[in-house]
Every structure is written in structure tokens, then in C-alpha cells.
Amino acid sequence: MPTSGLHLGLSSLLLRKQLLTQPQLDALIQKSRKNNHTLVQALVADNIVTARDLAQLGHQEYGTPLLDIAEFDLTSIPEEYLNRKLIERHRCLPLFKRGNRLYIAQSDPTNIAALEDFQFNVGMHTESVLVEDDKLAIALERVLEDDLDSLDISDLDEASLGDIEVADTERKHDDNEGDGKDDAPIVIYINKILTDAIRKGASDLHFEPYEKRYRIRFRVDGVLQEVSQPPIGLASRIAARLKVMSKLDIAERRVPQDGRIKLKLGRNRSTDFRVSSLPTLWGEKIVMRILDSASAQLGIEKLGYEPEQQKLYTDALAQPQGMILVTGPTGSGKTVSLYTGLNILNTEERNISTAEDPVEINLEGVNQVHINLKAGLTFASALKSFLRQDPDIVMVGEIRDLETAEIAIKAAQTGHLVLSTLHTNSAAETLTRLSNMGVQGYNIASSVSLIIAQRLARRLCQHCKTPEEIPDTELLRLGFSQAHIDSQFTVFKPVGCEQCTGGFKGRVGIYEVMKMSEELARVIMEGGNSLELLKIAKQQGMADLRTSGLLKVMQGISSINEINRVTSF
């Protein structure tokens, strides 16, 4: 845990200035330790004092000079003083050297231990410079990210990445990898790639061998970007290291394999990766998906549903029985939508069971089953077992065949709420897909209560987006109605700045929410096609994916080109 901010000097100052009471201070210190934060961070986060006022207070009380670190050129920091472990341990940053003194940026003027540690490490006197804690956090993130970007495989050492390790269940396999010393640079390099992916918010990592080169790509906000090209001669060693970490068979290179990695990034932080290896012409391609449990804790209001769409979903979740289906391509956010619903339903009074392949996100209080086809544990067999264990809510990772579909429908018709996914392009096509599987129309009509089709579009960066002039005739051609145009909304386009990637930062969901109605049920039982179903749903007020995407443009959340990319036009 960082030591900055837990010193008696700062506590005494806060009490003396009557900024908080002793019980408040004790509670704040306990909270900061639990969250692995400094006292300064806790003070600012709880709005007890602003970062600016705290810096001013330290300046007045101790005479420590103030600096606006937001205006400081971070690229001018001498690299020989950027000791990652000391920076992270003390939450401070060496800035510049004058004579035989090194000046250290701090948000806590009483953190003498940081100055002493740096003084011992660099062999020169150190002086404190006070900065605002929120601005210091941004500076630290930029410097440490740049430090990873500049790291080269030829000069890696164990101190390069701080405290990072594979969970104990994987660690025992490391002895089988290479001869230890020769593979150490590969181990550090892979750790660098994984931590860099986490910091950049990547959802997937691709390790790809070709005849004359090897490339590594991250999928950030739904778009792949190349981040590294290690020498092609390292391809087999990189693949071997990843397979060791994910407990795969290193000797087997002829068939696909699936595994999992739990990476510890500190005492209280870890990240899971789902790993897939695939033999290709020039070696094994390995794709890793980052499984972010925090995304399942999002409130439904943050996912991007329009108010009427959100109400339809929450109303369906409140029903004691029926089937909710979520559809869309791989990577469209279906899992997060389902888990957000499960999170709402996850109370002490309900028995919730899920069958998944694989289990991507762990939810406390939910009985999660990992499908194992080799052992005979299929979605259908798991569902049959669930129904013998008094369930209230059942989640099936995917309906892939008629047997699974029929058991899920039977559960929905006998007093259970069932959630599942299908791989189709729209809500209307989901109904015809079930029919094509062999499910009878009357069973579909009587069990399915709601269908959600979705995509993920990149959000415009709020710091650099700029208005874009588009003629009314072009807006009409793009799908906007005359009523939309008359409302005089502003269309924005991406620009790009240091806080985003190409003008975008993060993603937002675009949804098509179809509620089962009597008219839709009649068409299904008469064998109607998806076009007929879509027409009726639109007449009943459903916004299709394209319309929902254009609403995001009108709200200034995304751009025309991005909506064109993810929806049919």
C-alpha cells in the first residue's frame, strides 16, 4: 500500500484546522487502507477538502513551494530517476534536478519517507514540491504508461513491472518452461503486454504469427490496433509462455485449446483472461479476452438504453416467468446486458443458476456452472439439473440447439424466469431462428416475453469532439426524420486528443427492444417471417438498431460514421 498520506503530521494538521473530527479521521484512515489509497486521495474523494485547497494548506503551513503539474513538461523528466516501484509506493513523481538536489512532486507535504527513499536511491538530496492530488494522478498515469511504451525486450529486468504475478494455481507450471534464466525476458515482456492492455482498456489481445513477422494487436473500443512487433524468432516462446500461464498443453500444437489466466496486479487487484489458441499456417495464434467483473456491476442506466427501452427490460425482469433473449454478434455486449439483469435479480430470496461456456464473470450469490462438453455437461443437461434444484431464475449462456431451446421454453412456461442469448442480427430474426430450429410457434409465442438486439458503438471524446455541418438532404438520406431535423440538433465528429484514441473514448450500447404482443404472437403462430414481425414491431413503437443509433448521434454521444459502421445502412 502507498505510504503517502498516513503520517501523523497530516492528521494533526487536519485536526488542528478543524477540517474533520477524530472519529471522522479514524474512519477515513480505515477506508483508505481498505481501498489501498492514501489519506489525501480519501480526503479528496469524499469531498472533505478539494485537492487545490489541500495543496494551498500545505503550502501555507509548511512553506513547501507550489507547482501546477498540469503545465509541467513530463517528457523533460530524466529517465534515470523514474523508479517505478518508488513512484507507485509513495504516489510521488521526481520532476527535475538542480545542482545536487532532486525535486519530488507530492500531494502530501508530510510524506518524509518518500523523500528519504528517493534520496537513498539516487544518492542526492531531495526537496518536496506540492501539487494538487487530482492533477498528480493524471501525471502519474501518463508517465507510467509512457514507461511501459518505451520498455524494450532487449533490456527488461524484474523491476520493470512492479508487483505482478500469475495466481498460485498457474505458478506451479512455470518450472516446466524453458531453462528459467533464458526465458526471463519473455516472462517480463508478456507481463508488460498484459498490463499495458489493462491500462489501455482493451477487451481482447491478439498474438499473431506470420511468415516474416509477428504482431500483437489490442482491441480498444471495438477496433483492433497494432501495439508491438516482436522478432518472429520469439513466436514459439511467446506462445509457450502464454500456454503455460493458462495451463494448456505446451506440446500440443495441432489442435485448438482453451484456457484461463488469473493475473495478480497487487495485493487487492487481479484480472482474468480467457485464452484461446489456434494452429495457423505459421504457428499458433493466441487470442485473449479480458474478463472485467466490474462491468457486471454497472447500473442499467449506464448501458445506453433509451428510457422506454430500459423500462421494457426492467418490467420483463420483474415478471415471475417468461424468457428474455439477448442477441447480437460476438463482442456486442450481450454478457454485460445479461449480468446487469442478473445483478438486479440477485437477492437473498431468489435461487439463480447459470450455465455458461465459459463462465466469464463471477457473481457472488449466483450458482454458476461451467459447461464441459468432454465430460458430457452440456447446456441441455445443466438445464435439466437446474429444474430439479428449485430455481427461480435460470440463465443459459447460449441456445445452440433444439434440445436446449425446448428445455428453456419448458422452464419459462412452468413458473421460471429464463435469460439467454442467440446469435442473430435483429430481434425479429431471433423469433424466426427459434422457429427454424424446430420450436413450435405456439411455444415461442407463449414463452418469449422480450428480445433485445444490441451493438456497441464508440463514444465521442467529450474533450475534443467538434460540430460537423451536414445538409438536411443528407440527414434525410442517412435516416433522420424531418421532425428530427426540425429539432435542430448538432452533429459532432471525432478529432483526437491526448485523452482519447482517434477522437473516441469508451463505448455505448445501441439497442432494439421488442416486447412480445398479441399481434406478434399471432404472426409467429401463422408462420410469419422476420420482415413481417419487424414491420408490426415498428408500428407498435419499437426503435430498430439504426433508429437507436441515430438517437445517439442527436444526443452528441457518437458520430454518423461510427453508427454507419455498426448498424445497417
XYZ file of C-alpha atoms in Angstrom, residues 11 45 80 95 109 129 150 230 299 302 387:
11
model
C -3.561 14.012 10.525
C -12.711 11.541 -2.951
C 17.282 7.631 -14.670
C 10.476 16.178 -11.750
C 3.728 17.606 2.299
C 7.204 20.338 -4.432
C 9.303 2.674 -24.089
C 8.470 -8.669 -31.542
C -26.233 0.205 -13.248
C -25.220 3.423 -17.695
C -35.026 -27.702 -12.872
